[in-house]
mmCIF file of C-alpha atoms in Angstrom:
data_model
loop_
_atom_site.group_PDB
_atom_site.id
_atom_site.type_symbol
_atom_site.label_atom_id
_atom_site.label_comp_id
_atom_site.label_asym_id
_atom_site.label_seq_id
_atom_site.Cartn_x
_atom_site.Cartn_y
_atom_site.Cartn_z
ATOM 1 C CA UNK A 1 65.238 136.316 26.679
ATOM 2 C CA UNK A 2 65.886 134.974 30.472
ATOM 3 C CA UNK A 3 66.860 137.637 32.859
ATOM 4 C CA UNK A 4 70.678 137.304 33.272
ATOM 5 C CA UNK A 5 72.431 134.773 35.918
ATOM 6 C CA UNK A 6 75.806 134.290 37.762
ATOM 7 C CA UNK A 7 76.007 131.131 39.324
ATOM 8 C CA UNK A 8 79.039 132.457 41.756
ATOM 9 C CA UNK A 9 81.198 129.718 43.625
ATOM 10 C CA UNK A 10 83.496 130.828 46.234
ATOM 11 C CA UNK A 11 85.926 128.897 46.387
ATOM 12 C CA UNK A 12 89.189 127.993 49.289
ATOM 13 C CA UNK A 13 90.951 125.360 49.081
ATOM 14 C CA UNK A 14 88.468 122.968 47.022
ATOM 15 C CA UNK A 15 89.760 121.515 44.004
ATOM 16 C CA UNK A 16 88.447 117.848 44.217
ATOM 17 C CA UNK A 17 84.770 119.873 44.585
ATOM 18 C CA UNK A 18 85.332 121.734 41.398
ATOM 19 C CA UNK A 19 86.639 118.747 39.502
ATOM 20 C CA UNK A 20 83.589 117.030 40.781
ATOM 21 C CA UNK A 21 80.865 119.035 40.545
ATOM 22 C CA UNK A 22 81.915 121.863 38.108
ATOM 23 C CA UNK A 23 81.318 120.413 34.959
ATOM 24 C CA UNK A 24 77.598 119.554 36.004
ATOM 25 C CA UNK A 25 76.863 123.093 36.729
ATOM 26 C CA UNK A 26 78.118 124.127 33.162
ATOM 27 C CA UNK A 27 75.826 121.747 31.606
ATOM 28 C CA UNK A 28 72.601 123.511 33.400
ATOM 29 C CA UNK A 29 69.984 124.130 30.691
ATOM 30 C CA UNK A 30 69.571 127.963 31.321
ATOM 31 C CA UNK A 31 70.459 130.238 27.817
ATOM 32 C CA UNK A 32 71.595 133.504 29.723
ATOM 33 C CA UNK A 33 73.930 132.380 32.511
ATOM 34 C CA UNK A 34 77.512 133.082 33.060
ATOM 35 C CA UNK A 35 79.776 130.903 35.554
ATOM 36 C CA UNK A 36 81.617 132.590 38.129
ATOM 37 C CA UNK A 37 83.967 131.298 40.872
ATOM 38 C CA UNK A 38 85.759 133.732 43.482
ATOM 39 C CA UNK A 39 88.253 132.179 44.980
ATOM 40 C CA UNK A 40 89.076 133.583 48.655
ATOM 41 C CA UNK A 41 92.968 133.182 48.238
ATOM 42 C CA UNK A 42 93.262 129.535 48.112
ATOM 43 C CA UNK A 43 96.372 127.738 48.966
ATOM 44 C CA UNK A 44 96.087 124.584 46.818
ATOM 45 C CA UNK A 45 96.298 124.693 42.838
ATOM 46 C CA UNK A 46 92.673 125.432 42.345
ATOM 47 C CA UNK A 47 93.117 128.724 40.090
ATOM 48 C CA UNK A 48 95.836 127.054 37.702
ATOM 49 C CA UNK A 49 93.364 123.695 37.661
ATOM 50 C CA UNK A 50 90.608 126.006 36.590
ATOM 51 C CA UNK A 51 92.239 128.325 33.656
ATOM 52 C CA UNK A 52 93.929 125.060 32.591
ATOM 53 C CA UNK A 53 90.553 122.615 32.534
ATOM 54 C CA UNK A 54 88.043 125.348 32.531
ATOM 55 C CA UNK A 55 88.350 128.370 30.586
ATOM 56 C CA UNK A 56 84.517 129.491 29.860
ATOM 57 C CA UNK A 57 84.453 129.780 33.474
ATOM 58 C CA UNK A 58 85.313 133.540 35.331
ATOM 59 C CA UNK A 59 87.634 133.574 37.946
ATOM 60 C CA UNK A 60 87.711 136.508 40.330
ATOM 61 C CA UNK A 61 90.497 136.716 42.819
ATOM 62 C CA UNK A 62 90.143 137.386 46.791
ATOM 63 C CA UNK A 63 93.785 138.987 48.085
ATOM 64 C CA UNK A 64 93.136 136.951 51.143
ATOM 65 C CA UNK A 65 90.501 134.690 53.330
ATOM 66 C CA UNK A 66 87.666 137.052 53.653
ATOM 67 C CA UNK A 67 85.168 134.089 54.604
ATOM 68 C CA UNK A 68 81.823 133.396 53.597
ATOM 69 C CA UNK A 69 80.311 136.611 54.352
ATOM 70 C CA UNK A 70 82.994 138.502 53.194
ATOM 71 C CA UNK A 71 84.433 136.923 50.411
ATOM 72 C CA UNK A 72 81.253 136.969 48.583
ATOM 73 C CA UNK A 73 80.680 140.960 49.427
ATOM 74 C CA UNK A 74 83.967 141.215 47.757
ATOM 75 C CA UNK A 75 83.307 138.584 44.728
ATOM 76 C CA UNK A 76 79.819 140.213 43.787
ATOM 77 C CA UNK A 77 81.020 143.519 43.381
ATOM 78 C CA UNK A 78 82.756 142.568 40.121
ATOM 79 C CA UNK A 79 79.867 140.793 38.871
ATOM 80 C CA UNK A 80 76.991 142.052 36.741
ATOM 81 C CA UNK A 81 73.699 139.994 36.315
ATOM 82 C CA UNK A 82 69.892 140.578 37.236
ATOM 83 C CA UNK A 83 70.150 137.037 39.639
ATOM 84 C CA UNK A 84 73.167 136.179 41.754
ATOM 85 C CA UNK A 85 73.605 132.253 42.420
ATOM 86 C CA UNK A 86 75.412 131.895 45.205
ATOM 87 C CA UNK A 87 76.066 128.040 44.651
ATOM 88 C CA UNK A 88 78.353 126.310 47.559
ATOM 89 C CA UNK A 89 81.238 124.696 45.722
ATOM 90 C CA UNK A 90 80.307 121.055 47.377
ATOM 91 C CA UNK A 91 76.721 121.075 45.525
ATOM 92 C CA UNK A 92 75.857 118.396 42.673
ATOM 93 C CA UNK A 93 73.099 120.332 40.427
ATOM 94 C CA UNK A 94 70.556 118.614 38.060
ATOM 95 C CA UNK A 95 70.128 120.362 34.474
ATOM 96 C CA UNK A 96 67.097 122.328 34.975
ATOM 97 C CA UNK A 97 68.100 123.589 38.489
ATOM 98 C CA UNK A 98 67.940 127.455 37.680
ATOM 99 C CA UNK A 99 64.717 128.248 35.223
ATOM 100 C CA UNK A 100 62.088 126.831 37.985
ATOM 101 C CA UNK A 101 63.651 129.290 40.727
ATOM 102 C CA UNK A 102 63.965 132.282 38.553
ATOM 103 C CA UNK A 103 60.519 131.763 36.770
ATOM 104 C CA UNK A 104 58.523 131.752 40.181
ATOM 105 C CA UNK A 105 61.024 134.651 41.641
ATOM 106 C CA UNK A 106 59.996 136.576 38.411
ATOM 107 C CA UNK A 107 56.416 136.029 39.434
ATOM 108 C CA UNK A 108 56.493 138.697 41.951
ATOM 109 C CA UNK A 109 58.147 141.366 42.836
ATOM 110 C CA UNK A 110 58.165 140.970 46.470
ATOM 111 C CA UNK A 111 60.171 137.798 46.018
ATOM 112 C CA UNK A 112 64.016 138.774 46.577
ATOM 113 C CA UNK A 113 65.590 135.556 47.494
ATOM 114 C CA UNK A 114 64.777 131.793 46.878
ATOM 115 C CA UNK A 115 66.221 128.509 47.484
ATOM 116 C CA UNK A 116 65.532 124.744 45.327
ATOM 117 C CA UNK A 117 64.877 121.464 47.097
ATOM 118 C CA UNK A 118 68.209 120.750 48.668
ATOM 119 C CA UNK A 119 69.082 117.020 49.541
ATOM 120 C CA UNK A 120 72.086 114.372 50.423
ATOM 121 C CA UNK A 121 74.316 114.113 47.372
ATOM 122 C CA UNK A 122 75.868 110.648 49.299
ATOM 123 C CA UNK A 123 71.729 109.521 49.760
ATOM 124 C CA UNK A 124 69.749 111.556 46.720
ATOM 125 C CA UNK A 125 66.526 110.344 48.495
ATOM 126 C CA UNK A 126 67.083 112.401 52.182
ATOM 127 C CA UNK A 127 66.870 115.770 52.765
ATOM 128 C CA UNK A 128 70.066 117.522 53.892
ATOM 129 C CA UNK A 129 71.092 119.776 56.591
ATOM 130 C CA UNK A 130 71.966 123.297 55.348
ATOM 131 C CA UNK A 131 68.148 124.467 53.484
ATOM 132 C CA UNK A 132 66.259 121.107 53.030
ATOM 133 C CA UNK A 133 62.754 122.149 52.006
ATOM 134 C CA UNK A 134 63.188 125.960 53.506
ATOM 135 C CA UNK A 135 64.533 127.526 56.617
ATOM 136 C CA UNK A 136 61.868 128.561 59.799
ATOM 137 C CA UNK A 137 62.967 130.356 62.696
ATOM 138 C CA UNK A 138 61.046 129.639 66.167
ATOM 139 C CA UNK A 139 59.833 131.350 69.169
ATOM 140 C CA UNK A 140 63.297 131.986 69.984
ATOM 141 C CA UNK A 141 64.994 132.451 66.817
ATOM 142 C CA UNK A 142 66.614 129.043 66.921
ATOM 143 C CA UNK A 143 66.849 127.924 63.107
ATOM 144 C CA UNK A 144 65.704 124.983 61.288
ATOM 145 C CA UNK A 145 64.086 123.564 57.979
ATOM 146 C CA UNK A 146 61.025 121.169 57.033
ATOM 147 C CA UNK A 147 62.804 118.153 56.262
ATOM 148 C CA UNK A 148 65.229 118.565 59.178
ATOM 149 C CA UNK A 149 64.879 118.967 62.674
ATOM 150 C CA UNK A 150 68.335 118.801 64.080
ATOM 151 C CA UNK A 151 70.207 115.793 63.933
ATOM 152 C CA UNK A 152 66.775 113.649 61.673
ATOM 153 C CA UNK A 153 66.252 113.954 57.814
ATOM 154 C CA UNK A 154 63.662 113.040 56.695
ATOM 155 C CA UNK A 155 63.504 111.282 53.138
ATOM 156 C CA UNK A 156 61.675 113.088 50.586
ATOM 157 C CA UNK A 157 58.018 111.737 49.508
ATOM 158 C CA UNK A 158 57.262 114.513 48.173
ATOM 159 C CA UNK A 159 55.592 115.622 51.477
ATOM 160 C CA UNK A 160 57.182 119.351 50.929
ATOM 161 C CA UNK A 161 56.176 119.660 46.936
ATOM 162 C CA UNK A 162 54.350 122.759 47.293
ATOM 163 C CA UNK A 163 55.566 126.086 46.679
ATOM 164 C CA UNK A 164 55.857 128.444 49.772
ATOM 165 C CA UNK A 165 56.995 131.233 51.581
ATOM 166 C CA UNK A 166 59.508 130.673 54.207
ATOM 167 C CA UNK A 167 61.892 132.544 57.002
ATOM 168 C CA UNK A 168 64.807 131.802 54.907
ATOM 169 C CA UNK A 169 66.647 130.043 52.191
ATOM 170 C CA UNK A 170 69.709 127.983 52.613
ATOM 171 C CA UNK A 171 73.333 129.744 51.746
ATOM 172 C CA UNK A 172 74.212 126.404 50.084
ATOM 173 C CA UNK A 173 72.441 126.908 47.281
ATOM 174 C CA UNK A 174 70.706 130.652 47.062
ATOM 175 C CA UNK A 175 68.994 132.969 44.600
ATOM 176 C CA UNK A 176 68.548 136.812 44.808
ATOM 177 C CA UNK A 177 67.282 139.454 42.600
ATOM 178 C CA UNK A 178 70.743 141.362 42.431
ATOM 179 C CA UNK A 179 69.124 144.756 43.306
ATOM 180 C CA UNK A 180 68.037 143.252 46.477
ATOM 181 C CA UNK A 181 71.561 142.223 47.209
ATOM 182 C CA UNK A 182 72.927 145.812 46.784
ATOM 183 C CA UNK A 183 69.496 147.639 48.438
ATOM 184 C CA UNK A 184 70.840 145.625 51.870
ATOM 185 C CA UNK A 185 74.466 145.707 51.198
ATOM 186 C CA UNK A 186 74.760 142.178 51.143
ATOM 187 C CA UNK A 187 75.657 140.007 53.454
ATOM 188 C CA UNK A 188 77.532 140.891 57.065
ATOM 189 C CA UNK A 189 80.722 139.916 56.763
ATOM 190 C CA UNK A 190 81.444 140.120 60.658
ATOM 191 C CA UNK A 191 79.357 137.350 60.459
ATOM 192 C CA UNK A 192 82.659 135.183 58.710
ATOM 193 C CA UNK A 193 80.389 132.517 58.003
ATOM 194 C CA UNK A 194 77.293 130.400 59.351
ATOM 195 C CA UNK A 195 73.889 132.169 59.391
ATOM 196 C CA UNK A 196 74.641 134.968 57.061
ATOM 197 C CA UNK A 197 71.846 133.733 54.603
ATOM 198 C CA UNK A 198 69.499 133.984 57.726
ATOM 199 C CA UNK A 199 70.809 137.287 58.603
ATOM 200 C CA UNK A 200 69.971 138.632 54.967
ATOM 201 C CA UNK A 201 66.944 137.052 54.932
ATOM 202 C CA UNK A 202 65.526 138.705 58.225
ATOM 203 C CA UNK A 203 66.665 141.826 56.686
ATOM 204 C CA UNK A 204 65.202 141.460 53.415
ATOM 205 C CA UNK A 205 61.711 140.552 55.400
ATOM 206 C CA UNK A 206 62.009 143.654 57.477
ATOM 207 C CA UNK A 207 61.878 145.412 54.024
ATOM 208 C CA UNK A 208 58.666 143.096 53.233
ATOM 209 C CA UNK A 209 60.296 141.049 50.592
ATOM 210 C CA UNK A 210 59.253 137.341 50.222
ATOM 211 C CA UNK A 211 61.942 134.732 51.056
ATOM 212 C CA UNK A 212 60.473 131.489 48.803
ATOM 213 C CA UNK A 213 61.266 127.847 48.248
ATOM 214 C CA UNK A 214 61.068 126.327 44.875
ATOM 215 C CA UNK A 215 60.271 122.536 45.153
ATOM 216 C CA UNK A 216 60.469 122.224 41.170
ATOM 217 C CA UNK A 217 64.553 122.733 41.197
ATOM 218 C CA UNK A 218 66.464 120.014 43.004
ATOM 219 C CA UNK A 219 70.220 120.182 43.932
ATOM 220 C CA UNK A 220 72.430 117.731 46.084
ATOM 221 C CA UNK A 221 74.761 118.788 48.882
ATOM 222 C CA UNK A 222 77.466 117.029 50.121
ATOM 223 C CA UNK A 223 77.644 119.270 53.346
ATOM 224 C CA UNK A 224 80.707 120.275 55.947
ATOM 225 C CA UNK A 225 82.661 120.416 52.504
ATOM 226 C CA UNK A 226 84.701 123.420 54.329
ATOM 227 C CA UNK A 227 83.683 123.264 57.497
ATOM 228 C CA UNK A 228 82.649 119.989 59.354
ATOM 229 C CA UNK A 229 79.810 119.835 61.503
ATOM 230 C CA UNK A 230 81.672 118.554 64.685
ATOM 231 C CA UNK A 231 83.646 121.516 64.467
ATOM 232 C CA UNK A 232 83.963 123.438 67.682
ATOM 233 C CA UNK A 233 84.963 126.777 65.745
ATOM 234 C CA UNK A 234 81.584 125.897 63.880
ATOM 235 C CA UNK A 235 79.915 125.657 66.829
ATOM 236 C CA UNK A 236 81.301 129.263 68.189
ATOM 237 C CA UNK A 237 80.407 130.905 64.920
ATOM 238 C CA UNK A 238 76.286 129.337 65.574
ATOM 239 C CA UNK A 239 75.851 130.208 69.350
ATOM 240 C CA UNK A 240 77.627 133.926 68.651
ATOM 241 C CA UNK A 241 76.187 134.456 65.119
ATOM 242 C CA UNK A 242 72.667 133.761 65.919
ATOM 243 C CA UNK A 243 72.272 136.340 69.205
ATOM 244 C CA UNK A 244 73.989 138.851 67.131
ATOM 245 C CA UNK A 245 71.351 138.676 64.243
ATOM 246 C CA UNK A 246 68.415 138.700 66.863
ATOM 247 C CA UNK A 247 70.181 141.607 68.182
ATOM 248 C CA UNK A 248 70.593 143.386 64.592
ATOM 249 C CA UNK A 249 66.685 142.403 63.290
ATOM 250 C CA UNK A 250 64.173 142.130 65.964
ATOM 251 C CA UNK A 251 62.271 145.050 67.449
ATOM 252 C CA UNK A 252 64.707 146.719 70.464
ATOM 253 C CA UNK A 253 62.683 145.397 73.546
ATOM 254 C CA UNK A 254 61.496 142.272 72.079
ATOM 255 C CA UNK A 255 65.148 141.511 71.295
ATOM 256 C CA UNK A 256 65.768 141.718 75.147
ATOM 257 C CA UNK A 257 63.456 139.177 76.149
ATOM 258 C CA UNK A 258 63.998 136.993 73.579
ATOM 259 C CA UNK A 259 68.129 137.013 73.715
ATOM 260 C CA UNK A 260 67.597 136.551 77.284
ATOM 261 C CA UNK A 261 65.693 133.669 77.056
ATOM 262 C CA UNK A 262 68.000 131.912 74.599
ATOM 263 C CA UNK A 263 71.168 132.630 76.128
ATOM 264 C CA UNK A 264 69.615 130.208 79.018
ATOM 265 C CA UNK A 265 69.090 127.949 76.814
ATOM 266 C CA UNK A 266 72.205 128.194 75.219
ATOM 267 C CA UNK A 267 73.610 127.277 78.984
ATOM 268 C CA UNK A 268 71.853 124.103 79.012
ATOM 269 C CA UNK A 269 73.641 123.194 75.918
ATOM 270 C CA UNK A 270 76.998 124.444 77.513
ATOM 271 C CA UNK A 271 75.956 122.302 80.453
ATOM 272 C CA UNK A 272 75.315 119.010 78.268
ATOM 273 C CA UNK A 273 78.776 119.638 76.422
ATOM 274 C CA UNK A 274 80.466 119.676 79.830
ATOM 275 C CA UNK A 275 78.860 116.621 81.316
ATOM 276 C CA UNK A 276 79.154 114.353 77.864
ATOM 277 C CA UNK A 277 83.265 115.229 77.355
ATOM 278 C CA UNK A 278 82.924 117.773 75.013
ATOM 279 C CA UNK A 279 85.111 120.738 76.778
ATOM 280 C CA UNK A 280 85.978 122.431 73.540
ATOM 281 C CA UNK A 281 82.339 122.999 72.428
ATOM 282 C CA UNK A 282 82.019 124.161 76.407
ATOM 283 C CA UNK A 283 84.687 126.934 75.299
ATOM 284 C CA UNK A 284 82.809 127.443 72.064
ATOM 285 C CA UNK A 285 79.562 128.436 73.562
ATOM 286 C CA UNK A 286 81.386 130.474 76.451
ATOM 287 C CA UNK A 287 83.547 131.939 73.479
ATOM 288 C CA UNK A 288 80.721 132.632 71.355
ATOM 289 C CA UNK A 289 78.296 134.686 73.993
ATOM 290 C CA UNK A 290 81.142 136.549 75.048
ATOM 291 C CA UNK A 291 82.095 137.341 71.546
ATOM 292 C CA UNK A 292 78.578 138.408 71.488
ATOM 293 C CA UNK A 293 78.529 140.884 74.125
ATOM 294 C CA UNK A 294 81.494 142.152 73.210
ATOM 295 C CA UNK A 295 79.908 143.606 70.044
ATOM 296 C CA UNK A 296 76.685 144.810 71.356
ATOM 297 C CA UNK A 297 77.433 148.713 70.645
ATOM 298 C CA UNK A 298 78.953 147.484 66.838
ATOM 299 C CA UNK A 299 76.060 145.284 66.225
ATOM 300 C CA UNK A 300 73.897 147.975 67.841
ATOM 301 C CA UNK A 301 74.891 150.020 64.928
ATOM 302 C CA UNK A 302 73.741 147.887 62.485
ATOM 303 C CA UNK A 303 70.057 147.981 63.073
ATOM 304 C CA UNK A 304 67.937 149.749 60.934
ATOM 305 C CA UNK A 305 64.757 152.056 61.675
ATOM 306 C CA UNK A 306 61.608 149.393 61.682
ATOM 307 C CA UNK A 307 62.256 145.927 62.286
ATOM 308 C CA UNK A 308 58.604 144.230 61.951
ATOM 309 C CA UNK A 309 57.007 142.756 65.127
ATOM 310 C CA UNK A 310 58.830 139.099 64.723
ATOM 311 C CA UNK A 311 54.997 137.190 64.789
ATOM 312 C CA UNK A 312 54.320 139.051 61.646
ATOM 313 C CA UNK A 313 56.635 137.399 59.703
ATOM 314 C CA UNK A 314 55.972 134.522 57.206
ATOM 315 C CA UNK A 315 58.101 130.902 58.517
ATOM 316 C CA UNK A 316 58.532 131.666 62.551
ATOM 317 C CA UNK A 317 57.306 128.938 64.467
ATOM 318 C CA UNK A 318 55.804 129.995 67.545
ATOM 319 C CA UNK A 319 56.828 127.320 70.177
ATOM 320 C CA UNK A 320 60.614 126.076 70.922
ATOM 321 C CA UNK A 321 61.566 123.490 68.629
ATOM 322 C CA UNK A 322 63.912 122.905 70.644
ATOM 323 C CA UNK A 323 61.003 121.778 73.566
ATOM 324 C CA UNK A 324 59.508 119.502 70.840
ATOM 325 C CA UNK A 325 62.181 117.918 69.592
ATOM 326 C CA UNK A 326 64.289 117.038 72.711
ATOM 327 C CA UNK A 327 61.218 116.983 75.357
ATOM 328 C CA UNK A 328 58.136 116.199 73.380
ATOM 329 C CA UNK A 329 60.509 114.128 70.964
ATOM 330 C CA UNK A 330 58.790 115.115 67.572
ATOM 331 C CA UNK A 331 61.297 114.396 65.212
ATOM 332 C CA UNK A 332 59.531 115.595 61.921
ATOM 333 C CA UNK A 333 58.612 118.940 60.776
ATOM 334 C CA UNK A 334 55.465 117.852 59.826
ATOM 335 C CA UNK A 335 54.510 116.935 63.480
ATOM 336 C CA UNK A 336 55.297 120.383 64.900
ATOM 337 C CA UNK A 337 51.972 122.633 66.046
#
């Protein structure tokens, strides 16, 4: 038999998603898989709408908002299954989405988490933002995926068909063995949302696990389903989120040099918000470093004994993509050296 899976959905507010996309995802050709959706204390009719069209389907109850982070801590610790799936709620699947991912994540044991192809459900043929074709970190920790370098996707020839280790897989649509989930406690749910996946993943490869992507399972994401992209609270959550993660995972003085260096470069983005009329991202970024310095004794907390020399690991880029993308004007990942 398959190892056991929970595809888990969190769910706020997102009924039209569910009607969409749900009965897709209970159609997916896998023969030990149970359906989960934890719903962090929606306001809409999205629990009656499920026990009234849906009843296969588990439904675990949040007492209030706990976010991304959070709200799947608090989901996860009700469910039993060898995988967890945690599968956005604004994600089209195809029916043999699962088997590829698990088969290849069963080839090893070093393999913890995965992600599938990830593309545009309103374009099927271009990548999407959130995963792509697997998540890389560069010199300075700034994250992005092949198939997407900031605002250009790329449209999938098949140019990212091969099976590989990568920095991290997207949150959107993401596999891990469920003792790895409990060995790092999951994910951090100061985080709230945006960059938790990447926060786990760094952890999981400071325990030398393998973070892989699976080009033989395809899914389609609509994207911003909860949380739109020009979105200046989304933006706060990015600039704070990713210095505290550098801060929790990268070795103590090479965490220094490199926060330092980005939080400079995080000023030249405050400085183009400013002069192109964008004062509330402005506040964002100001918000978010703040925020960040704030919790420097918290997030100091949080680090663990041996965080591996950041070169070492598998999916880090080492040049600013940032440099090439906006100075050297490469627009694909496959251009990038």
């Amino acid at each position: 038999m398959n190892p056991s899976v929970a595809v888990v959905i969190l769910n706020w507010n997102g009924k039209a998603y569910l009607k969409q996309f749900l009965p897709g995802i209970l159609l997916s050709a896998y023969d030990n898989l149970q359906i989960v959706v934890g719903d962090n204390a929606s306001t809409d009719d999205s629990v009656s709408f499920l026990q009234e069209n849906f009843p296969t389907v588990k439904i675990i109850l949040n007492d209030q908002n706990y976010g991304f982070a959070g709200g799947y801590n608090k989901v996860l610790e009700r469910v039993e299954a060898d995988y967890f799936i945690l599968l956005n709620s604004d994600v089209e699947v195809t029916p043999n989405w699962i088997k590829p991912v698990i088969d290849l994540m069963e080839s090893d044991t070093q393999i913890a988490a995965a992600q599938p192809k990830i593309k545009w459900q309103l374009n099927k043929k271009q990548f999407e933002y959130a995963g792509a074709a697997g998540g890389y970190l560069d010199i300075y920790s700034f994250p992005f995926c092949r198939g997407r370098l900031f605002n250009v996707y790329e449209f999938d020839y098949g140019q990212y068909n091969d099976t590989i280790e990568v920095f991290w897989a997207s949150g959107a649509a993401f596999f891990i063995k469920s003792k790895c989930w409990r060995e790092t406690g999951g994910l951090d749910a100061d985080l709230f949302a945006h960059m938790e996946e990447i926060d786990l993943c760094w952890r999981l490869k400071n325990l030398n696990y393998k973070i892989m992507y699976c080009p033989d399972a395809e899914v389609y994401h609509v994207g911003g389903g909860t949380l739109q992209t020009e979105n200046p609270f989304k933006t706060y959550l990015n600039f704070r989120n990713n210095l505290i993660i550098m801060q929790k995972n990268l070795p103590a003085g090479d965490a220094i040099f490199r926060i330092t260096i980005r939080m400079f470069i995080d000023f030249i983005a405050w400085w183009h918000f400013l002069l192109t009329g964008k004062p509330k991202f402005t506040m964002a970024v100001s918000k978010g470093h703040w925020h960040f310095l704030k919790s420097l004794s918290k997030t100091n907390k949080k680090r663990k004994a041996v965080q591996k020399t950041y070169s070492q690991h598998t999916g880090v880029y080492n040049n600013s993509v940032v440099w090439a993308f906006f100075i050297k004007k490469i627009k694909y990942f496959s251009n990038l050296k």
